[in-house]
PDB file of C-alpha atoms in Angstrom:
ATOM      1  CA  UNK A   1      46.268  81.419 -26.377  1.00  0.00           C
ATOM      2  CA  UNK A   2      44.632  80.084 -23.212  1.00  0.00           C
ATOM      3  CA  UNK A   3      46.265  77.070 -21.590  1.00  0.00           C
ATOM      4  CA  UNK A   4      44.341  74.990 -19.083  1.00  0.00           C
ATOM      5  CA  UNK A   5      46.166  72.037 -17.581  1.00  0.00           C
ATOM      6  CA  UNK A   6      45.702  70.360 -14.217  1.00  0.00           C
ATOM      7  CA  UNK A   7      46.583  66.658 -14.410  1.00  0.00           C
ATOM      8  CA  UNK A   8      45.517  64.388 -11.570  1.00  0.00           C
ATOM      9  CA  UNK A   9      49.033  64.005 -10.209  1.00  0.00           C
ATOM     10  CA  UNK A  10      49.284  67.785  -9.806  1.00  0.00           C
ATOM     11  CA  UNK A  11      46.060  67.932  -7.808  1.00  0.00           C
ATOM     12  CA  UNK A  12      47.455  65.168  -5.619  1.00  0.00           C
ATOM     13  CA  UNK A  13      50.753  67.036  -5.246  1.00  0.00           C
ATOM     14  CA  UNK A  14      48.933  70.144  -4.048  1.00  0.00           C
ATOM     15  CA  UNK A  15      47.182  68.111  -1.341  1.00  0.00           C
ATOM     16  CA  UNK A  16      50.476  66.526  -0.319  1.00  0.00           C
ATOM     17  CA  UNK A  17      52.163  69.914  -0.030  1.00  0.00           C
ATOM     18  CA  UNK A  18      49.388  71.139   2.226  1.00  0.00           C
ATOM     19  CA  UNK A  19      49.627  68.034   4.406  1.00  0.00           C
ATOM     20  CA  UNK A  20      53.437  68.049   4.684  1.00  0.00           C
ATOM     21  CA  UNK A  21      53.873  71.735   5.508  1.00  0.00           C
ATOM     22  CA  UNK A  22      53.526  71.096   9.238  1.00  0.00           C
ATOM     23  CA  UNK A  23      56.656  68.927   9.137  1.00  0.00           C
ATOM     24  CA  UNK A  24      58.991  71.595   7.691  1.00  0.00           C
ATOM     25  CA  UNK A  25      60.553  74.786   9.040  1.00  0.00           C
ATOM     26  CA  UNK A  26      61.050  76.579   5.741  1.00  0.00           C
ATOM     27  CA  UNK A  27      60.102  76.367   2.084  1.00  0.00           C
ATOM     28  CA  UNK A  28      62.697  76.685  -0.657  1.00  0.00           C
ATOM     29  CA  UNK A  29      60.692  78.126  -3.544  1.00  0.00           C
ATOM     30  CA  UNK A  30      62.470  77.766  -6.886  1.00  0.00           C
ATOM     31  CA  UNK A  31      61.699  80.157  -9.703  1.00  0.00           C
ATOM     32  CA  UNK A  32      63.211  80.450 -13.169  1.00  0.00           C
ATOM     33  CA  UNK A  33      65.488  83.495 -13.459  1.00  0.00           C
ATOM     34  CA  UNK A  34      64.189  84.073 -16.982  1.00  0.00           C
ATOM     35  CA  UNK A  35      60.646  84.547 -15.631  1.00  0.00           C
ATOM     36  CA  UNK A  36      60.834  85.116 -11.853  1.00  0.00           C
ATOM     37  CA  UNK A  37      57.173  86.107 -11.535  1.00  0.00           C
ATOM     38  CA  UNK A  38      55.558  83.977 -14.242  1.00  0.00           C
ATOM     39  CA  UNK A  39      57.237  80.837 -12.856  1.00  0.00           C
ATOM     40  CA  UNK A  40      55.738  81.372  -9.397  1.00  0.00           C
ATOM     41  CA  UNK A  41      52.571  79.433  -8.676  1.00  0.00           C
ATOM     42  CA  UNK A  42      49.983  81.875  -7.263  1.00  0.00           C
ATOM     43  CA  UNK A  43      48.388  78.988  -5.346  1.00  0.00           C
ATOM     44  CA  UNK A  44      51.495  78.808  -3.160  1.00  0.00           C
ATOM     45  CA  UNK A  45      50.716  81.995  -1.251  1.00  0.00           C
ATOM     46  CA  UNK A  46      47.430  80.467  -0.132  1.00  0.00           C
ATOM     47  CA  UNK A  47      49.032  77.093   0.590  1.00  0.00           C
ATOM     48  CA  UNK A  48      52.121  78.364   2.396  1.00  0.00           C
ATOM     49  CA  UNK A  49      50.537  81.313   4.206  1.00  0.00           C
ATOM     50  CA  UNK A  50      53.000  82.459   6.901  1.00  0.00           C
ATOM     51  CA  UNK A  51      55.502  79.605   6.460  1.00  0.00           C
ATOM     52  CA  UNK A  52      59.057  81.042   6.211  1.00  0.00           C
ATOM     53  CA  UNK A  53      60.254  81.067   2.623  1.00  0.00           C
ATOM     54  CA  UNK A  54      63.550  81.390   0.757  1.00  0.00           C
ATOM     55  CA  UNK A  55      63.180  82.238  -2.927  1.00  0.00           C
ATOM     56  CA  UNK A  56      65.889  80.640  -5.065  1.00  0.00           C
ATOM     57  CA  UNK A  57      66.183  82.265  -8.483  1.00  0.00           C
ATOM     58  CA  UNK A  58      67.551  79.326 -10.469  1.00  0.00           C
ATOM     59  CA  UNK A  59      69.064  79.157 -13.967  1.00  0.00           C
ATOM     60  CA  UNK A  60      70.629  82.567 -13.423  1.00  0.00           C
ATOM     61  CA  UNK A  61      73.234  81.671 -16.052  1.00  0.00           C
ATOM     62  CA  UNK A  62      70.490  81.779 -18.715  1.00  0.00           C
ATOM     63  CA  UNK A  63      68.999  85.110 -17.638  1.00  0.00           C
ATOM     64  CA  UNK A  64      69.960  88.738 -18.221  1.00  0.00           C
ATOM     65  CA  UNK A  65      72.274  89.419 -15.230  1.00  0.00           C
ATOM     66  CA  UNK A  66      71.139  93.016 -14.742  1.00  0.00           C
ATOM     67  CA  UNK A  67      67.518  91.901 -14.687  1.00  0.00           C
ATOM     68  CA  UNK A  68      68.335  89.176 -12.145  1.00  0.00           C
ATOM     69  CA  UNK A  69      69.889  91.732  -9.786  1.00  0.00           C
ATOM     70  CA  UNK A  70      66.714  93.775 -10.051  1.00  0.00           C
ATOM     71  CA  UNK A  71      64.523  90.771  -9.269  1.00  0.00           C
ATOM     72  CA  UNK A  72      66.588  89.833  -6.196  1.00  0.00           C
ATOM     73  CA  UNK A  73      66.051  93.361  -4.891  1.00  0.00           C
ATOM     74  CA  UNK A  74      62.371  93.249  -5.797  1.00  0.00           C
ATOM     75  CA  UNK A  75      61.739  90.072  -3.786  1.00  0.00           C
ATOM     76  CA  UNK A  76      63.618  91.499  -0.822  1.00  0.00           C
ATOM     77  CA  UNK A  77      61.382  94.553  -0.916  1.00  0.00           C
ATOM     78  CA  UNK A  78      58.403  92.192  -0.867  1.00  0.00           C
ATOM     79  CA  UNK A  79      59.702  90.738   2.408  1.00  0.00           C
ATOM     80  CA  UNK A  80      61.385  87.595   1.041  1.00  0.00           C
ATOM     81  CA  UNK A  81      65.017  86.575   1.229  1.00  0.00           C
ATOM     82  CA  UNK A  82      66.083  85.846  -2.367  1.00  0.00           C
ATOM     83  CA  UNK A  83      69.203  84.235  -3.765  1.00  0.00           C
ATOM     84  CA  UNK A  84      70.284  83.855  -7.413  1.00  0.00           C
ATOM     85  CA  UNK A  85      71.737  80.419  -8.170  1.00  0.00           C
ATOM     86  CA  UNK A  86      72.643  78.085 -11.012  1.00  0.00           C
ATOM     87  CA  UNK A  87      72.083  74.567  -9.725  1.00  0.00           C
ATOM     88  CA  UNK A  88      73.365  72.995 -12.932  1.00  0.00           C
ATOM     89  CA  UNK A  89      76.880  74.393 -12.377  1.00  0.00           C
ATOM     90  CA  UNK A  90      76.723  74.518  -8.561  1.00  0.00           C
ATOM     91  CA  UNK A  91      76.866  78.316  -8.501  1.00  0.00           C
ATOM     92  CA  UNK A  92      75.420  79.976  -5.400  1.00  0.00           C
ATOM     93  CA  UNK A  93      74.590  76.635  -3.756  1.00  0.00           C
ATOM     94  CA  UNK A  94      76.887  77.251  -0.776  1.00  0.00           C
ATOM     95  CA  UNK A  95      74.849  80.327   0.102  1.00  0.00           C
ATOM     96  CA  UNK A  96      71.590  78.419   0.612  1.00  0.00           C
ATOM     97  CA  UNK A  97      72.201  77.132   4.162  1.00  0.00           C
ATOM     98  CA  UNK A  98      73.386  80.535   5.497  1.00  0.00           C
ATOM     99  CA  UNK A  99      70.395  82.177   3.806  1.00  0.00           C
ATOM    100  CA  UNK A 100      68.010  79.627   5.358  1.00  0.00           C
ATOM    101  CA  UNK A 101      69.522  80.260   8.790  1.00  0.00           C
ATOM    102  CA  UNK A 102      69.046  83.996   8.271  1.00  0.00           C
ATOM    103  CA  UNK A 103      65.373  83.493   7.385  1.00  0.00           C
ATOM    104  CA  UNK A 104      64.921  81.271  10.468  1.00  0.00           C
ATOM    105  CA  UNK A 105      67.108  83.241  12.872  1.00  0.00           C
ATOM    106  CA  UNK A 106      64.190  84.193  15.144  1.00  0.00           C
ATOM    107  CA  UNK A 107      62.987  80.587  15.374  1.00  0.00           C
ATOM    108  CA  UNK A 108      66.520  79.348  16.011  1.00  0.00           C
ATOM    109  CA  UNK A 109      66.925  81.930  18.777  1.00  0.00           C
ATOM    110  CA  UNK A 110      63.588  80.935  20.349  1.00  0.00           C
ATOM    111  CA  UNK A 111      64.515  77.250  20.327  1.00  0.00           C
ATOM    112  CA  UNK A 112      67.864  78.016  21.927  1.00  0.00           C
ATOM    113  CA  UNK A 113      66.220  80.132  24.634  1.00  0.00           C
ATOM    114  CA  UNK A 114      63.870  77.238  25.408  1.00  0.00           C
ATOM    115  CA  UNK A 115      66.827  74.920  25.829  1.00  0.00           C
ATOM    116  CA  UNK A 116      65.945  72.764  22.825  1.00  0.00           C
ATOM    117  CA  UNK A 117      68.727  70.707  21.318  1.00  0.00           C
ATOM    118  CA  UNK A 118      69.747  72.008  17.854  1.00  0.00           C
ATOM    119  CA  UNK A 119      68.552  69.868  14.959  1.00  0.00           C
ATOM    120  CA  UNK A 120      68.730  69.934  11.180  1.00  0.00           C
ATOM    121  CA  UNK A 121      66.597  72.503   9.394  1.00  0.00           C
ATOM    122  CA  UNK A 122      63.686  70.786   7.671  1.00  0.00           C
ATOM    123  CA  UNK A 123      62.974  72.297   4.290  1.00  0.00           C
ATOM    124  CA  UNK A 124      60.507  71.671   1.495  1.00  0.00           C
ATOM    125  CA  UNK A 125      61.659  72.207  -2.082  1.00  0.00           C
ATOM    126  CA  UNK A 126      58.844  73.402  -4.290  1.00  0.00           C
ATOM    127  CA  UNK A 127      58.320  74.988  -7.701  1.00  0.00           C
ATOM    128  CA  UNK A 128      56.636  74.564 -11.052  1.00  0.00           C
ATOM    129  CA  UNK A 129      57.772  71.836 -13.492  1.00  0.00           C
ATOM    130  CA  UNK A 130      61.131  72.179 -15.227  1.00  0.00           C
ATOM    131  CA  UNK A 131      62.420  74.888 -12.880  1.00  0.00           C
ATOM    132  CA  UNK A 132      65.345  72.734 -11.743  1.00  0.00           C
ATOM    133  CA  UNK A 133      64.218  71.168  -8.460  1.00  0.00           C
ATOM    134  CA  UNK A 134      65.763  67.755  -9.042  1.00  0.00           C
ATOM    135  CA  UNK A 135      69.064  69.258 -10.174  1.00  0.00           C
ATOM    136  CA  UNK A 136      69.166  71.390  -7.033  1.00  0.00           C
ATOM    137  CA  UNK A 137      68.436  68.390  -4.826  1.00  0.00           C
ATOM    138  CA  UNK A 138      71.242  66.431  -6.438  1.00  0.00           C
ATOM    139  CA  UNK A 139      73.685  69.311  -5.961  1.00  0.00           C
ATOM    140  CA  UNK A 140      72.753  69.745  -2.314  1.00  0.00           C
ATOM    141  CA  UNK A 141      72.954  66.069  -1.462  1.00  0.00           C
ATOM    142  CA  UNK A 142      76.101  65.584  -3.521  1.00  0.00           C
ATOM    143  CA  UNK A 143      75.003  62.518  -5.442  1.00  0.00           C
ATOM    144  CA  UNK A 144      72.372  61.644  -8.005  1.00  0.00           C
ATOM    145  CA  UNK A 145      69.333  60.665  -5.965  1.00  0.00           C
ATOM    146  CA  UNK A 146      66.503  62.785  -7.348  1.00  0.00           C
ATOM    147  CA  UNK A 147      65.460  61.835 -10.877  1.00  0.00           C
ATOM    148  CA  UNK A 148      66.112  64.621 -13.371  1.00  0.00           C
ATOM    149  CA  UNK A 149      65.085  65.377 -16.925  1.00  0.00           C
ATOM    150  CA  UNK A 150      64.847  68.338 -19.265  1.00  0.00           C
ATOM    151  CA  UNK A 151      61.089  68.123 -19.425  1.00  0.00           C
ATOM    152  CA  UNK A 152      58.224  68.878 -17.044  1.00  0.00           C
ATOM    153  CA  UNK A 153      56.716  66.169 -14.903  1.00  0.00           C
ATOM    154  CA  UNK A 154      59.766  63.983 -14.220  1.00  0.00           C
ATOM    155  CA  UNK A 155      59.487  64.089 -10.421  1.00  0.00           C
ATOM    156  CA  UNK A 156      56.336  62.152  -9.490  1.00  0.00           C
ATOM    157  CA  UNK A 157      56.473  61.430  -5.743  1.00  0.00           C
ATOM    158  CA  UNK A 158      57.930  62.839  -2.547  1.00  0.00           C
ATOM    159  CA  UNK A 159      61.152  61.939  -0.807  1.00  0.00           C
ATOM    160  CA  UNK A 160      63.317  63.159   2.083  1.00  0.00           C
ATOM    161  CA  UNK A 161      67.004  63.743   1.411  1.00  0.00           C
ATOM    162  CA  UNK A 162      69.778  64.563   3.871  1.00  0.00           C
ATOM    163  CA  UNK A 163      72.031  67.554   3.198  1.00  0.00           C
ATOM    164  CA  UNK A 164      74.973  67.076   5.579  1.00  0.00           C
ATOM    165  CA  UNK A 165      74.018  67.526   9.205  1.00  0.00           C
ATOM    166  CA  UNK A 166      72.317  70.878   8.740  1.00  0.00           C
ATOM    167  CA  UNK A 167      69.352  70.360   6.421  1.00  0.00           C
ATOM    168  CA  UNK A 168      66.773  67.688   5.649  1.00  0.00           C
ATOM    169  CA  UNK A 169      65.052  68.238   2.316  1.00  0.00           C
ATOM    170  CA  UNK A 170      61.566  67.218   1.261  1.00  0.00           C
ATOM    171  CA  UNK A 171      61.143  67.123  -2.489  1.00  0.00           C
ATOM    172  CA  UNK A 172      57.740  67.680  -4.086  1.00  0.00           C
ATOM    173  CA  UNK A 173      56.514  67.317  -7.676  1.00  0.00           C
ATOM    174  CA  UNK A 174      56.218  70.425  -9.800  1.00  0.00           C
ATOM    175  CA  UNK A 175      52.822  72.070  -9.547  1.00  0.00           C
ATOM    176  CA  UNK A 176      51.187  74.213 -12.189  1.00  0.00           C
ATOM    177  CA  UNK A 177      47.851  75.903 -11.652  1.00  0.00           C
ATOM    178  CA  UNK A 178      44.531  75.103 -13.377  1.00  0.00           C
ATOM    179  CA  UNK A 179      44.370  78.039 -15.772  1.00  0.00           C
ATOM    180  CA  UNK A 180      46.636  80.903 -16.747  1.00  0.00           C
ATOM    181  CA  UNK A 181      44.390  83.959 -16.519  1.00  0.00           C
ATOM    182  CA  UNK A 182      47.055  86.036 -18.277  1.00  0.00           C
ATOM    183  CA  UNK A 183      47.859  84.500 -21.692  1.00  0.00           C
ATOM    184  CA  UNK A 184      51.286  86.168 -21.544  1.00  0.00           C
ATOM    185  CA  UNK A 185      52.219  83.918 -18.632  1.00  0.00           C
ATOM    186  CA  UNK A 186      51.251  80.819 -20.584  1.00  0.00           C
ATOM    187  CA  UNK A 187      53.393  81.908 -23.536  1.00  0.00           C
ATOM    188  CA  UNK A 188      56.399  82.674 -21.331  1.00  0.00           C
ATOM    189  CA  UNK A 189      56.172  79.323 -19.584  1.00  0.00           C
ATOM    190  CA  UNK A 190      55.780  77.531 -22.911  1.00  0.00           C
ATOM    191  CA  UNK A 191      58.774  79.332 -24.410  1.00  0.00           C
ATOM    192  CA  UNK A 192      61.055  78.168 -21.581  1.00  0.00           C
ATOM    193  CA  UNK A 193      59.725  74.585 -21.682  1.00  0.00           C
ATOM    194  CA  UNK A 194      57.677  74.523 -18.464  1.00  0.00           C
ATOM    195  CA  UNK A 195      54.620  73.305 -20.380  1.00  0.00           C
ATOM    196  CA  UNK A 196      54.626  70.147 -22.475  1.00  0.00           C
ATOM    197  CA  UNK A 197      54.991  70.889 -26.176  1.00  0.00           C
ATOM    198  CA  UNK A 198      52.033  68.629 -26.953  1.00  0.00           C
ATOM    199  CA  UNK A 199      49.761  71.188 -25.294  1.00  0.00           C
ATOM    200  CA  UNK A 200      50.879  74.208 -27.304  1.00  0.00           C
ATOM    201  CA  UNK A 201      51.352  75.426 -30.861  1.00  0.00           C
ATOM    202  CA  UNK A 202      55.075  75.931 -31.416  1.00  0.00           C
ATOM    203  CA  UNK A 203      54.486  78.453 -34.198  1.00  0.00           C
ATOM    204  CA  UNK A 204      52.580  80.722 -31.779  1.00  0.00           C
ATOM    205  CA  UNK A 205      55.373  80.410 -29.236  1.00  0.00           C
ATOM    206  CA  UNK A 206      58.057  81.069 -31.854  1.00  0.00           C
ATOM    207  CA  UNK A 207      56.275  84.249 -32.955  1.00  0.00           C
ATOM    208  CA  UNK A 208      55.994  85.351 -29.338  1.00  0.00           C
ATOM    209  CA  UNK A 209      59.694  84.693 -28.777  1.00  0.00           C
ATOM    210  CA  UNK A 210      60.756  86.549 -31.916  1.00  0.00           C
ATOM    211  CA  UNK A 211      58.581  89.518 -31.025  1.00  0.00           C
ATOM    212  CA  UNK A 212      60.122  89.628 -27.546  1.00  0.00           C
ATOM    213  CA  UNK A 213      63.714  89.428 -28.798  1.00  0.00           C
ATOM    214  CA  UNK A 214      63.049  92.030 -31.489  1.00  0.00           C
ATOM    215  CA  UNK A 215      61.877  94.386 -28.746  1.00  0.00           C
ATOM    216  CA  UNK A 216      64.570  93.781 -26.118  1.00  0.00           C
ATOM    217  CA  UNK A 217      67.510  92.004 -27.798  1.00  0.00           C
ATOM    218  CA  UNK A 218      67.370  92.721 -31.570  1.00  0.00           C
ATOM    219  CA  UNK A 219      71.125  92.346 -32.067  1.00  0.00           C
ATOM    220  CA  UNK A 220      71.001  88.765 -30.763  1.00  0.00           C
ATOM    221  CA  UNK A 221      68.424  87.765 -33.391  1.00  0.00           C
ATOM    222  CA  UNK A 222      70.483  89.309 -36.167  1.00  0.00           C
ATOM    223  CA  UNK A 223      73.678  87.625 -34.974  1.00  0.00           C
ATOM    224  CA  UNK A 224      72.159  84.174 -34.518  1.00  0.00           C
ATOM    225  CA  UNK A 225      70.420  84.006 -37.902  1.00  0.00           C
ATOM    226  CA  UNK A 226      72.853  86.115 -39.936  1.00  0.00           C
ATOM    227  CA  UNK A 227      70.306  88.827 -40.645  1.00  0.00           C
ATOM    228  CA  UNK A 228      70.743  92.417 -41.716  1.00  0.00           C
ATOM    229  CA  UNK A 229      69.433  95.145 -39.419  1.00  0.00           C
ATOM    230  CA  UNK A 230      66.470  95.611 -41.766  1.00  0.00           C
ATOM    231  CA  UNK A 231      65.662  91.896 -41.759  1.00  0.00           C
ATOM    232  CA  UNK A 232      65.912  91.703 -37.956  1.00  0.00           C
ATOM    233  CA  UNK A 233      63.431  94.581 -37.718  1.00  0.00           C
ATOM    234  CA  UNK A 234      60.701  92.699 -39.609  1.00  0.00           C
ATOM    235  CA  UNK A 235      57.462  91.844 -37.836  1.00  0.00           C
ATOM    236  CA  UNK A 236      57.519  88.413 -36.215  1.00  0.00           C
ATOM    237  CA  UNK A 237      55.607  86.498 -38.970  1.00  0.00           C
ATOM    238  CA  UNK A 238      57.839  87.870 -41.723  1.00  0.00           C
ATOM    239  CA  UNK A 239      60.892  87.352 -39.541  1.00  0.00           C
ATOM    240  CA  UNK A 240      60.006  83.684 -39.031  1.00  0.00           C
ATOM    241  CA  UNK A 241      59.585  83.291 -42.798  1.00  0.00           C
ATOM    242  CA  UNK A 242      62.983  84.896 -43.401  1.00  0.00           C
ATOM    243  CA  UNK A 243      64.724  82.661 -40.834  1.00  0.00           C
ATOM    244  CA  UNK A 244      63.041  79.552 -42.263  1.00  0.00           C
ATOM    245  CA  UNK A 245      64.188  80.394 -45.764  1.00  0.00           C
ATOM    246  CA  UNK A 246      67.719  81.329 -44.705  1.00  0.00           C
ATOM    247  CA  UNK A 247      68.124  77.990 -42.961  1.00  0.00           C
ATOM    248  CA  UNK A 248      67.145  76.185 -46.166  1.00  0.00           C
ATOM    249  CA  UNK A 249      63.813  74.887 -44.870  1.00  0.00           C
ATOM    250  CA  UNK A 250      61.991  76.395 -47.887  1.00  0.00           C
ATOM    251  CA  UNK A 251      58.321  76.765 -46.849  1.00  0.00           C
ATOM    252  CA  UNK A 252      58.502  74.437 -43.838  1.00  0.00           C
ATOM    253  CA  UNK A 253      57.603  77.115 -41.282  1.00  0.00           C
ATOM    254  CA  UNK A 254      56.810  74.515 -38.627  1.00  0.00           C
ATOM    255  CA  UNK A 255      60.430  73.432 -38.780  1.00  0.00           C
ATOM    256  CA  UNK A 256      61.523  77.069 -38.629  1.00  0.00           C
ATOM    257  CA  UNK A 257      59.313  77.654 -35.576  1.00  0.00           C
ATOM    258  CA  UNK A 258      60.763  74.601 -33.840  1.00  0.00           C
ATOM    259  CA  UNK A 259      64.280  75.867 -34.557  1.00  0.00           C
ATOM    260  CA  UNK A 260      63.546  79.280 -33.040  1.00  0.00           C
ATOM    261  CA  UNK A 261      61.882  77.899 -29.911  1.00  0.00           C
ATOM    262  CA  UNK A 262      64.662  75.431 -29.152  1.00  0.00           C
ATOM    263  CA  UNK A 263      67.360  78.008 -29.925  1.00  0.00           C
ATOM    264  CA  UNK A 264      65.783  80.308 -27.343  1.00  0.00           C
ATOM    265  CA  UNK A 265      65.392  77.536 -24.765  1.00  0.00           C
ATOM    266  CA  UNK A 266      68.968  76.393 -25.186  1.00  0.00           C
ATOM    267  CA  UNK A 267      70.376  79.892 -24.848  1.00  0.00           C
ATOM    268  CA  UNK A 268      71.656  80.074 -28.432  1.00  0.00           C
ATOM    269  CA  UNK A 269      70.294  83.610 -28.722  1.00  0.00           C
ATOM    270  CA  UNK A 270      72.068  84.544 -25.501  1.00  0.00           C
ATOM    271  CA  UNK A 271      70.850  85.361 -22.005  1.00  0.00           C
ATOM    272  CA  UNK A 272      67.390  86.881 -21.654  1.00  0.00           C
ATOM    273  CA  UNK A 273      64.694  87.659 -19.092  1.00  0.00           C
ATOM    274  CA  UNK A 274      61.052  87.497 -20.167  1.00  0.00           C
ATOM    275  CA  UNK A 275      59.567  89.054 -17.010  1.00  0.00           C
ATOM    276  CA  UNK A 276      60.495  92.740 -16.961  1.00  0.00           C
ATOM    277  CA  UNK A 277      60.306  94.824 -13.835  1.00  0.00           C
ATOM    278  CA  UNK A 278      59.448  97.910 -15.858  1.00  0.00           C
ATOM    279  CA  UNK A 279      56.110  96.241 -16.570  1.00  0.00           C
ATOM    280  CA  UNK A 280      55.427  96.503 -12.823  1.00  0.00           C
ATOM    281  CA  UNK A 281      56.618 100.111 -12.719  1.00  0.00           C
ATOM    282  CA  UNK A 282      59.504  99.092 -10.460  1.00  0.00           C
ATOM    283  CA  UNK A 283      62.603  99.166 -12.640  1.00  0.00           C
ATOM    284  CA  UNK A 284      63.944 102.598 -11.724  1.00  0.00           C
ATOM    285  CA  UNK A 285      64.582 101.764  -8.070  1.00  0.00           C
ATOM    286  CA  UNK A 286      64.969  98.006  -8.411  1.00  0.00           C
ATOM    287  CA  UNK A 287      68.704  97.761  -7.695  1.00  0.00           C
ATOM    288  CA  UNK A 288      69.756  98.544  -4.133  1.00  0.00           C
TER     289      UNK A 288
END
């Protein structure tokens, strides 16, 4: 499955990000803890270049906690300061300002040595659609200012928000990239809801999700759908048929596929991480 999607508002957002970078000190890059690599936009490295960056691994409550620890260590080894958070429940939010100050400590020291009056840190919040930017903004500011929604593309424009006296935040729309060269990335993003369902085939995504869970979390599939060990070990197409029939949908496999996809998205099969460090050959030494 190849997904190509670059709406006009995303092209505009990319230009706006490039133009606004000169006004900020640091970029808060949000990624989804369930897919910390696949939810990073590869265009950002070219756009941001040497701009200081804090990677916020959001939705940590939905991800495999051991995998999240490994990804935090991985990003640190890549030279980034990373912090696992759950913006929805305000977990880890208090650590963002200290982390930003740590990333900017050399700049802060230079400004102080030059006799410049301290000012609020200016930060840009950026990430792909549906990664939780608006929820984070609302948590930081302490009131519902940024529009939120459990679907990609809710945030359309840009706005500055004040976070106490220490940080000024610039929100940006979510930006995807024109084409996913790796079809696995497209499937992972689709499974977590980062791509509009109108652009994908839910049955393909359901089969991908079932295959993944059968490989890494087989007990969770069996528990959720009341399957025997033998049934849970079926290949994904047969497994989808079995789940559809057990739920009383008869031969309505589209309905069965929709059930599986939304169960996975809503965490009804438990916590999971789609991006695996072992695929990068890094898992053995990933935890400091």
